[in-house]
Short mmCIF file of N, CA and C in Angstrom, two decimals:
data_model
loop_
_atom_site.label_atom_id
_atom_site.label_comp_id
_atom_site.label_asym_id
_atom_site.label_seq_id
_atom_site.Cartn_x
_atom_site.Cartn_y
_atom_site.Cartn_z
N UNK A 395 1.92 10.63 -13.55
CA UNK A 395 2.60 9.40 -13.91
C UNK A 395 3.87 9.24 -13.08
N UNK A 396 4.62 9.98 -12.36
CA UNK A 396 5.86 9.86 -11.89
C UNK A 396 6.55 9.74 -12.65
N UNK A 397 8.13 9.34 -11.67
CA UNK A 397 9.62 9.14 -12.90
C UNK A 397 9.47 7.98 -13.40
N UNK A 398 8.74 6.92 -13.52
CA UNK A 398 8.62 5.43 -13.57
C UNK A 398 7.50 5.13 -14.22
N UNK A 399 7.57 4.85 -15.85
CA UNK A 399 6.80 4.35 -16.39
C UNK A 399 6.42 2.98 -16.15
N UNK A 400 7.24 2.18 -15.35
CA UNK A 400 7.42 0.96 -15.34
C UNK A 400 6.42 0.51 -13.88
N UNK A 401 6.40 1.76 -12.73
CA UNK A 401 5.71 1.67 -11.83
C UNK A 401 4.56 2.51 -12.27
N UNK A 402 4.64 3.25 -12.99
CA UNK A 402 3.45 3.68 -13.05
C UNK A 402 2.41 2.17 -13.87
N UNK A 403 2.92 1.34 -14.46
CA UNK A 403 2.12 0.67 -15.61
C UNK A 403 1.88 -0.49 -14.30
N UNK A 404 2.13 -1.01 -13.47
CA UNK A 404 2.18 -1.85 -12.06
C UNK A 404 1.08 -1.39 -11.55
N UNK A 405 1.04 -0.10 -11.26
CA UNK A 405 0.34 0.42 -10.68
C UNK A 405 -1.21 0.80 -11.17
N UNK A 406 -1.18 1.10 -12.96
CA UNK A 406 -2.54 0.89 -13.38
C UNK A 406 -3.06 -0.50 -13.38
N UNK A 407 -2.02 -1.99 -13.82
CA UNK A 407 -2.57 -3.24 -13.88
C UNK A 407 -2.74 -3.15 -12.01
N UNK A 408 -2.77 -3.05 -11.04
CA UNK A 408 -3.30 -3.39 -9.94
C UNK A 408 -4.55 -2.63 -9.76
N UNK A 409 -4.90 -1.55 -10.11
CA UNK A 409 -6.18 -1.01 -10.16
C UNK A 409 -7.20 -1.24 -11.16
N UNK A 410 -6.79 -1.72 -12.08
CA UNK A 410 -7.76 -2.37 -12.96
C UNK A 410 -8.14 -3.61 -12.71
N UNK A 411 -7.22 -4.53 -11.80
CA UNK A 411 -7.18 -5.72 -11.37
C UNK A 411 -8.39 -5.69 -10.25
N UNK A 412 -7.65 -4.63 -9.55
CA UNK A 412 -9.37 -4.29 -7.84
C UNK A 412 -10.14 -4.17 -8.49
N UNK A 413 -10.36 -3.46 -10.14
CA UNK A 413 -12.07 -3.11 -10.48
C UNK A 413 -12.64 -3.78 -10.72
N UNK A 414 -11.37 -5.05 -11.09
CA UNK A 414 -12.30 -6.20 -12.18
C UNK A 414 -12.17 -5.69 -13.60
N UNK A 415 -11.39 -5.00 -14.11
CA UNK A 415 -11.40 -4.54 -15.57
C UNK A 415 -10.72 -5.33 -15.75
N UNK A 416 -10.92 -5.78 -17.38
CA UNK A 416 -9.98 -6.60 -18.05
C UNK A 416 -9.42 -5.50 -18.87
N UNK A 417 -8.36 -4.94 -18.52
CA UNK A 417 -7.55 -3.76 -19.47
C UNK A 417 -7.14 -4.47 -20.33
N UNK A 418 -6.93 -5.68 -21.04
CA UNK A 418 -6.47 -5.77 -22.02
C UNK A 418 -7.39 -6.25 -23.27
N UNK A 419 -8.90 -6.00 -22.78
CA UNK A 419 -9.92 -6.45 -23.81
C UNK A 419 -9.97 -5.46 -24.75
N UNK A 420 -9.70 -6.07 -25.75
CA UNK A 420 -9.51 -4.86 -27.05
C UNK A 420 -10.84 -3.91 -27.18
N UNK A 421 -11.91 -4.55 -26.83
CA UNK A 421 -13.61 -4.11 -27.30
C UNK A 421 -13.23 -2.90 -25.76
N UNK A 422 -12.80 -2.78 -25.19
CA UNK A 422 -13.14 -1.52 -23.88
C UNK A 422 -10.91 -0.61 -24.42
N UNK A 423 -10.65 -0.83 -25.23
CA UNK A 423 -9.27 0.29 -25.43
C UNK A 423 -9.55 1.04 -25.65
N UNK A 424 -10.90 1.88 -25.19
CA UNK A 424 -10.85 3.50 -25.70
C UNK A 424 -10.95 3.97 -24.10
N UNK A 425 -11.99 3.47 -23.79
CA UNK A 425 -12.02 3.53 -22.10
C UNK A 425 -10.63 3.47 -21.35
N UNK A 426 -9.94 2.27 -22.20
CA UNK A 426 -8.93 1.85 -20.71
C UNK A 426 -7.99 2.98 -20.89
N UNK A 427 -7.71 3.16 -21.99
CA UNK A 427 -6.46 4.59 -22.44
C UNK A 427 -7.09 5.36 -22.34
N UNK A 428 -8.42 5.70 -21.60
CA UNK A 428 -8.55 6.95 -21.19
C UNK A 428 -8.54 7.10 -19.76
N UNK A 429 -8.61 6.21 -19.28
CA UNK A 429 -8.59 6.14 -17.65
C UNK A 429 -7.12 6.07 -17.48
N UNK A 430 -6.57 5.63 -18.63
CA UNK A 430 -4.85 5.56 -18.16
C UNK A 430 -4.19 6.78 -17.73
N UNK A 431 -4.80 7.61 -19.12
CA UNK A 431 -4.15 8.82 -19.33
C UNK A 431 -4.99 10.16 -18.62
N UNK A 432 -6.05 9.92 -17.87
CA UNK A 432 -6.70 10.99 -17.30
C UNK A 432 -5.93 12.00 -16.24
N UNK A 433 -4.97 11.13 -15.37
CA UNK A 433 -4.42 12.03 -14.90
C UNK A 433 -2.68 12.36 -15.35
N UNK A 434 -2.52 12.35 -16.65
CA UNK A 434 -1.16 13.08 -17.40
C UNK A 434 -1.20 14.38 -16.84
N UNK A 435 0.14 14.60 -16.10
CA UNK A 435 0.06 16.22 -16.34
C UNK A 435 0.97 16.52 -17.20
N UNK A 436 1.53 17.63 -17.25
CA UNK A 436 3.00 18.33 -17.61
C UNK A 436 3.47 17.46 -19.13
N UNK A 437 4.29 17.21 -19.03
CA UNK A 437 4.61 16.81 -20.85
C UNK A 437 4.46 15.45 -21.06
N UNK A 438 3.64 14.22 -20.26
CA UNK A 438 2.85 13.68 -20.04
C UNK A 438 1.76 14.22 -21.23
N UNK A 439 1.05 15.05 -20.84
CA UNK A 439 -0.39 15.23 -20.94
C UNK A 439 -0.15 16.02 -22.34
N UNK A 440 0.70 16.28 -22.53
CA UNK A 440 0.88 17.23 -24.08
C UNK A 440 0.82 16.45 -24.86
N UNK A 441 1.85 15.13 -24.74
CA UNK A 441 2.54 14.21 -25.58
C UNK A 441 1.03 13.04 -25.59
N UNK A 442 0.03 13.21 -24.68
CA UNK A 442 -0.91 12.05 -24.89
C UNK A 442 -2.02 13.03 -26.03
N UNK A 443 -1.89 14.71 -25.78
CA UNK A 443 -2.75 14.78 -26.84
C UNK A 443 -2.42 14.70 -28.09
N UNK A 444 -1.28 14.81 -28.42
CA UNK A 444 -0.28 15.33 -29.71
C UNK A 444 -0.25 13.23 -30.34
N UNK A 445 -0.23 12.53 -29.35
CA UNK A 445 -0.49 10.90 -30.05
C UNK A 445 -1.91 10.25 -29.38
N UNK A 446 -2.60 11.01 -29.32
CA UNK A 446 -3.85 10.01 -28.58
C UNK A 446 -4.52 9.61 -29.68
N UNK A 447 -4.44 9.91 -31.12
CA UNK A 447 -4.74 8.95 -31.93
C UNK A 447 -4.38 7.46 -32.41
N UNK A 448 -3.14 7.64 -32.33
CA UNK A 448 -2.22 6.69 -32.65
C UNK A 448 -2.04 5.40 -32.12
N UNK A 449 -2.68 6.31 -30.57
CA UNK A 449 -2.43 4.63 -29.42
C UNK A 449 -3.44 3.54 -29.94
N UNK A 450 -3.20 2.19 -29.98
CA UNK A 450 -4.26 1.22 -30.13
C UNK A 450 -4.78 0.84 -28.81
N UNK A 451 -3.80 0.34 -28.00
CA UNK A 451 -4.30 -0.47 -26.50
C UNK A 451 -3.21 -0.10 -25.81
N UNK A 452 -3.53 -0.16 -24.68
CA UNK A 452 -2.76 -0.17 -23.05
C UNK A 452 -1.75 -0.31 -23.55
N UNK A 453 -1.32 -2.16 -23.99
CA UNK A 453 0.03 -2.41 -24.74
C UNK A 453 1.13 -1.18 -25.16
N UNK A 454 0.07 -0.69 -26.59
CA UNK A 454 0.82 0.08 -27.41
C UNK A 454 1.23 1.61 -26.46
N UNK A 455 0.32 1.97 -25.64
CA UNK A 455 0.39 3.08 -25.16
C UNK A 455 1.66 2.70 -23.76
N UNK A 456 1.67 1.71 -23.36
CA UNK A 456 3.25 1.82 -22.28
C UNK A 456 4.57 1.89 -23.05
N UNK A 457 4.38 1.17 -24.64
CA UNK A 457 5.89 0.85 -25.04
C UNK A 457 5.93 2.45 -25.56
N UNK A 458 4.89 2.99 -26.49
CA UNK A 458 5.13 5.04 -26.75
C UNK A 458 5.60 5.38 -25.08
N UNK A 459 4.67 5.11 -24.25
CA UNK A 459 5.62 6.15 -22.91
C UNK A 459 7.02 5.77 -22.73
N UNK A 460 7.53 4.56 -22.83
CA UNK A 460 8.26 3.94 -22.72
C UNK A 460 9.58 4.85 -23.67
N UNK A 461 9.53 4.66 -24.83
CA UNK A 461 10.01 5.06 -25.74
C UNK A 461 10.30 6.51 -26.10
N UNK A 462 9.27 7.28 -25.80
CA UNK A 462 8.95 8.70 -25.15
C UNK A 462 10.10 9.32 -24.13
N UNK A 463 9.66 8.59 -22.99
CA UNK A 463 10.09 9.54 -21.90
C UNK A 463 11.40 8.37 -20.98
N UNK A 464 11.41 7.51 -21.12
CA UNK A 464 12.39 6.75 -20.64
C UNK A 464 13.43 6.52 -21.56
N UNK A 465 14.73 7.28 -20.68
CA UNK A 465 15.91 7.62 -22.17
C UNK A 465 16.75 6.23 -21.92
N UNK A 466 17.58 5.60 -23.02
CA UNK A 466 18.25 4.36 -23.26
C UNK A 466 19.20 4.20 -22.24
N UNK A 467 20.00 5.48 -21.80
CA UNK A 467 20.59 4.71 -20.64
C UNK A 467 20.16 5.09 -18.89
N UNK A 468 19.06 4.57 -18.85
CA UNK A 468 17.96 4.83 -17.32
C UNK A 468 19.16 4.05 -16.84
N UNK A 469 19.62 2.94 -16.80
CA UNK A 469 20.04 2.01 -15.89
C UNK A 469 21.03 2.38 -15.60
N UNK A 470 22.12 3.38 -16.39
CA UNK A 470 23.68 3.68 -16.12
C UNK A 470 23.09 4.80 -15.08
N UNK A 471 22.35 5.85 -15.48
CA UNK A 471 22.13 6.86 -14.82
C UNK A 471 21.31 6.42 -13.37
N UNK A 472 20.23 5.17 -13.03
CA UNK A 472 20.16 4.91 -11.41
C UNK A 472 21.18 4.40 -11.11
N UNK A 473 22.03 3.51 -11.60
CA UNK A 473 22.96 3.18 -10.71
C UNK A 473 24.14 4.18 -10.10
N UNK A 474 24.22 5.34 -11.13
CA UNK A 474 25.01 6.55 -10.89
C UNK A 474 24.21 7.44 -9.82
N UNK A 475 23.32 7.42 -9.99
CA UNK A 475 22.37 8.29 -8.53
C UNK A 475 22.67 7.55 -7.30
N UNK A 476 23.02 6.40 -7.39
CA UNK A 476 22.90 5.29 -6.31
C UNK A 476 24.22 5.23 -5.42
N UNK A 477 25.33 5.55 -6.06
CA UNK A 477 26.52 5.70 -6.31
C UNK A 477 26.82 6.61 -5.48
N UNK A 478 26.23 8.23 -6.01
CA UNK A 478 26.34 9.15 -5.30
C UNK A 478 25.69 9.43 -4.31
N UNK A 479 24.25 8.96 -4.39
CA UNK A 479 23.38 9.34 -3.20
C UNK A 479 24.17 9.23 -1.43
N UNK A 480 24.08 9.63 -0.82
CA UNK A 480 24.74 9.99 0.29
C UNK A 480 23.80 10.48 1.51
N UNK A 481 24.12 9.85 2.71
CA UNK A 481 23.16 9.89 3.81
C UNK A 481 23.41 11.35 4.36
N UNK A 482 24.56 11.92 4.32
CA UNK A 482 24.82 13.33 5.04
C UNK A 482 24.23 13.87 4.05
N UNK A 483 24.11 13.95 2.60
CA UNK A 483 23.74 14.87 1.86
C UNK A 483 21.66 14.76 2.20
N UNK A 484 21.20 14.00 2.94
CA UNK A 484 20.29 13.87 3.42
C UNK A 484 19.68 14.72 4.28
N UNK A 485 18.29 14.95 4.85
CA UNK A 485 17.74 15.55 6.14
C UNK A 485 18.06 14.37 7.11
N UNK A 486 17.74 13.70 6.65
CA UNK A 486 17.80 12.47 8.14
C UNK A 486 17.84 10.68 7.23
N UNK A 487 18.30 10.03 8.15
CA UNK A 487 18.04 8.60 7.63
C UNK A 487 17.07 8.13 7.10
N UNK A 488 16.20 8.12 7.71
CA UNK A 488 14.47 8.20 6.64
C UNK A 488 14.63 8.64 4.99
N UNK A 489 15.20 10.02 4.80
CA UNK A 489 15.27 10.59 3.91
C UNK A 489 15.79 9.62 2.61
N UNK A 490 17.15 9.60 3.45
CA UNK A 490 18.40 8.35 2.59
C UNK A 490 17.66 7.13 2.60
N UNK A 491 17.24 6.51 3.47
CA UNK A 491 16.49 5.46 2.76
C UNK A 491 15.27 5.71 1.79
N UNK A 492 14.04 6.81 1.75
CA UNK A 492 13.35 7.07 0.93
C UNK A 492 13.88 7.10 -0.14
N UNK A 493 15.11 8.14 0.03
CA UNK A 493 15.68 8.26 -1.88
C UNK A 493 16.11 7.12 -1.98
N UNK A 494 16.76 6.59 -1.32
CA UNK A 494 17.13 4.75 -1.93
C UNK A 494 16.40 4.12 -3.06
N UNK A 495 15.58 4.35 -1.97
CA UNK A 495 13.99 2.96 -2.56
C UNK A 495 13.71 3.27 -3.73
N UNK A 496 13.42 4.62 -4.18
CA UNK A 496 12.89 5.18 -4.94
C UNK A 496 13.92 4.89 -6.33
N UNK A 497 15.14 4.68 -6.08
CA UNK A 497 15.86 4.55 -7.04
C UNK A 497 16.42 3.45 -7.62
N UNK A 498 16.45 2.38 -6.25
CA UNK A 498 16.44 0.92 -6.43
C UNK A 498 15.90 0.13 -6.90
N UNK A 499 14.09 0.58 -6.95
CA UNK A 499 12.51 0.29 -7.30
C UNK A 499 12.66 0.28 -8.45
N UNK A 500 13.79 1.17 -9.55
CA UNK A 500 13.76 0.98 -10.89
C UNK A 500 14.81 0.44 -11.80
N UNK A 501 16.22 -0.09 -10.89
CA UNK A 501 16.73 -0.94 -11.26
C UNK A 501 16.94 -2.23 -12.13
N UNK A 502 17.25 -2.57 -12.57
CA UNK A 502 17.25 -3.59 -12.86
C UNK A 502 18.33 -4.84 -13.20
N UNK A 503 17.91 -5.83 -13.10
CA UNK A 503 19.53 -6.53 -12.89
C UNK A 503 20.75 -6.61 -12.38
N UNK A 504 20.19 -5.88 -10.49
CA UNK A 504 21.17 -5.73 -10.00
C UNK A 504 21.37 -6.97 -8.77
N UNK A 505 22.05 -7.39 -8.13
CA UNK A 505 22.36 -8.27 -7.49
C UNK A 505 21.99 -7.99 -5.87
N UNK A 506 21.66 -8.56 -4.78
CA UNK A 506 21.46 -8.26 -3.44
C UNK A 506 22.32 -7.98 -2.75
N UNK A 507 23.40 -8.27 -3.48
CA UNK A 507 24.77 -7.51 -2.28
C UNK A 507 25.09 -6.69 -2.90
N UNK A 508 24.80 -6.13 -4.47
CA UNK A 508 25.60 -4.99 -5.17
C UNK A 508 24.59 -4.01 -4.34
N UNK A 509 23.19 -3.85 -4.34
CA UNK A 509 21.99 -3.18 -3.82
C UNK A 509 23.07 -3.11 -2.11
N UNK A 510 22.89 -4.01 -1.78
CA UNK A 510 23.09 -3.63 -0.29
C UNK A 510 24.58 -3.17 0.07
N UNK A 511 25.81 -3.58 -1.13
CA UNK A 511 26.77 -2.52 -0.76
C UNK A 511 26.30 -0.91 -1.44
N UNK A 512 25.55 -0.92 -1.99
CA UNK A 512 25.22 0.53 -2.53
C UNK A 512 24.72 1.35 -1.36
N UNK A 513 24.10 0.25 -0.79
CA UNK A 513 22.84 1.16 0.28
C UNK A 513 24.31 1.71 1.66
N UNK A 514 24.92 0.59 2.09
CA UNK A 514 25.87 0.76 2.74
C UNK A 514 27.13 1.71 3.01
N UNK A 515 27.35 2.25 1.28
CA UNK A 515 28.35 2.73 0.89
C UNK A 515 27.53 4.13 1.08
N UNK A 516 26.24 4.67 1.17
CA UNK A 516 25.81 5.73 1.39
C UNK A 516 26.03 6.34 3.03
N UNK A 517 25.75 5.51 3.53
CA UNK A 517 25.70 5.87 5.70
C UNK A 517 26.92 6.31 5.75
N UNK A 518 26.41 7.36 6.42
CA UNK A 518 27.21 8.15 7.70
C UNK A 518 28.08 6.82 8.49
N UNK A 519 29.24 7.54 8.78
CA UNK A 519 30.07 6.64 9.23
C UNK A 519 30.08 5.30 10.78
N UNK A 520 29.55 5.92 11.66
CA UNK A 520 28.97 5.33 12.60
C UNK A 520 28.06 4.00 12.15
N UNK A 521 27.04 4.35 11.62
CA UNK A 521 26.17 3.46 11.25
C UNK A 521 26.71 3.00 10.06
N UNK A 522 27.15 3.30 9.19
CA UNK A 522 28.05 2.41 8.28
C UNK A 522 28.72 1.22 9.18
N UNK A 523 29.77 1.70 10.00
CA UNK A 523 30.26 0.39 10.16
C UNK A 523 29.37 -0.40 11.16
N UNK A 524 28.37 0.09 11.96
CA UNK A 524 27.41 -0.82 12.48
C UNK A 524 26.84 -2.02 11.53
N UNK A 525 26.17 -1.22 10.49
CA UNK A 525 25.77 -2.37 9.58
C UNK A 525 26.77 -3.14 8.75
N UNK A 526 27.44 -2.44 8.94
CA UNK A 526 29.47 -3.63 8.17
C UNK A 526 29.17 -5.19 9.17
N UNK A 527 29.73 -4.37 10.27
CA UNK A 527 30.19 -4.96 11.55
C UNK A 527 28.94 -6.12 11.79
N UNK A 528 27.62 -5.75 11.83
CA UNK A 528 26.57 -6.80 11.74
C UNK A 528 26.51 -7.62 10.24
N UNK A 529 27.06 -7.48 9.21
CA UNK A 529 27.45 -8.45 7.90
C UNK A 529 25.68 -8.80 7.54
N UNK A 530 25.06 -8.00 7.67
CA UNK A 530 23.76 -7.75 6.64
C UNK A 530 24.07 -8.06 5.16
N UNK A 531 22.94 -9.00 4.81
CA UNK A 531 23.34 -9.41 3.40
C UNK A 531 22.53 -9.43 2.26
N UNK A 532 21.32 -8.28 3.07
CA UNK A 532 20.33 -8.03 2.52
C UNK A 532 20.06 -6.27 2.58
N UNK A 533 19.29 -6.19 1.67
CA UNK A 533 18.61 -4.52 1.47
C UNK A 533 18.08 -4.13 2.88
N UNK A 534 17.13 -5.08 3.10
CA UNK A 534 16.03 -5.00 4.06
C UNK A 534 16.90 -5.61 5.38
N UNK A 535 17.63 -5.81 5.39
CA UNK A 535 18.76 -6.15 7.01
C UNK A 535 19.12 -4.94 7.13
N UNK A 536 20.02 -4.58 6.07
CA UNK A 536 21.11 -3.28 6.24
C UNK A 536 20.21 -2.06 7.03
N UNK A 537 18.86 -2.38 5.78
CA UNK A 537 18.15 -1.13 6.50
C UNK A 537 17.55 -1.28 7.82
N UNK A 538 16.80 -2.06 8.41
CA UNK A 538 16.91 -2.57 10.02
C UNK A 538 17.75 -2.32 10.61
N UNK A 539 18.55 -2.51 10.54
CA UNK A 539 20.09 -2.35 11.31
C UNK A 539 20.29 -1.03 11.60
N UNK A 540 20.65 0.18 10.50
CA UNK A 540 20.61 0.89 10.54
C UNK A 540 19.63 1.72 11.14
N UNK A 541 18.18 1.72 10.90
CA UNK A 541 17.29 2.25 11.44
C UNK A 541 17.52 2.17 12.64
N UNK A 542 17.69 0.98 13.37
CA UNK A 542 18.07 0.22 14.90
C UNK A 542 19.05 1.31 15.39
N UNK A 543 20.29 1.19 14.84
CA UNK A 543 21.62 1.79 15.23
C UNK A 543 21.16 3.32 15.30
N UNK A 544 20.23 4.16 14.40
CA UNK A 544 20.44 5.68 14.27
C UNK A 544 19.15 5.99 15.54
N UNK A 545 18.33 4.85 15.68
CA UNK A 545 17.34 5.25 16.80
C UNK A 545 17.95 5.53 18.30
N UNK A 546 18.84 4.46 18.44
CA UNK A 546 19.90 4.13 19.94
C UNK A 546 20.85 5.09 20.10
N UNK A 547 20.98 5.57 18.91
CA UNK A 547 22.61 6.45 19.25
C UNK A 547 21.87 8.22 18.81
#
C-alpha cells in the first residue's frame, strides 16, 4: 500500500477502471476488497485480517485505512518534511526532487508559490539563486530550471 492511502485508493480506482470493474457494485464487494487487499503487507495485512469482517465495500474499507493508519496531523507533519527536506542532505538533485514529489503528492491545500517557495528554499545555493533569479512561478518551472542549471554547471 505505501505511505499514501490516498494514492494508494487513485491508484486501485485506475486499475479497476482499465479492467472495466465497477468497484463500487455492491453485488462484486467481496471480490473488490479482496483484490484491494491482496497485496497488504506488514501492519497493513495484520490490520486487514484482524477487520476483514467488518469491511462492507471499497468505500468503507478506504475511510478504516484512512482512520487506521493516517494520523490527524499528516498535513502539519508533510509540510514539516518539506520545510526541512534539503538538497545537500540529498545524493544528487534527482534525489531532492524525488523526495519532493513524494511529499508534495500528499499535500493538501497548499498554494503554487507556497509549493514552489518550498521546493526553492531546499537547493543548494548556486541553483537556488538560478531559479530565484529566473522568477519561476511554478513547481514544474523551478524544477526545469534547476535540472537545466545542475546539468550545465
Amino acid at each position: 500500500m505505501g505511505d499514501s492511502v490516498e494514492l494508494y485508493f487513485d491508484q486501485v480506482v485506475h486499475y479497476f477502471e482499465a479492467k472495466n470493474i465497477d468497484w463500487q457494485d455492491e453485488n462484486q464487494s467481496k471480490r473488490i476488497i479482496a483484490m484491494m487487499t491482496a497485496n497488504f503487507r506488514g501492519n497493513a495485512a495484520a490490520w486487514c485480517m484482524l477487520c476483514r469482517d467488518s469491511i462492507s465495500d471499497a468505500q468503507d474499507l478506504i475511510q478504516k485505512l484512512t482512520k487506521e493508519f493516517v494520523p490527524p496531523d499528516l498535513q502539519e507533519r508533510l509540510r514539516d518534511r518539506l520545510y526541512s527536506l534539503k538538497q545537500k542532505c540529498c545524493s544528487s538533485l534527482e534525489d531532492y526532487i524525488s523526495r519532493f514529489r513524494v511529499a508534495i503528492m500528499q499535500v493538501k491545500d497548499m498554494s503554487e508559490l507556497d509549493k514552489t517557495t518550498y521546493f526553492i528554499r531546499g537547493l543548494v545555493s548556486p541553483t537556488k539563486e538560478e531559479v530565484q533569479y529566473r522568477r519561476r512561478t511554478t513547481v514544474s518551472e523551478a524544477l526545469s530550471v534547476a535540472l537545466e542549471y545542475d546539468r550545465s554547471h
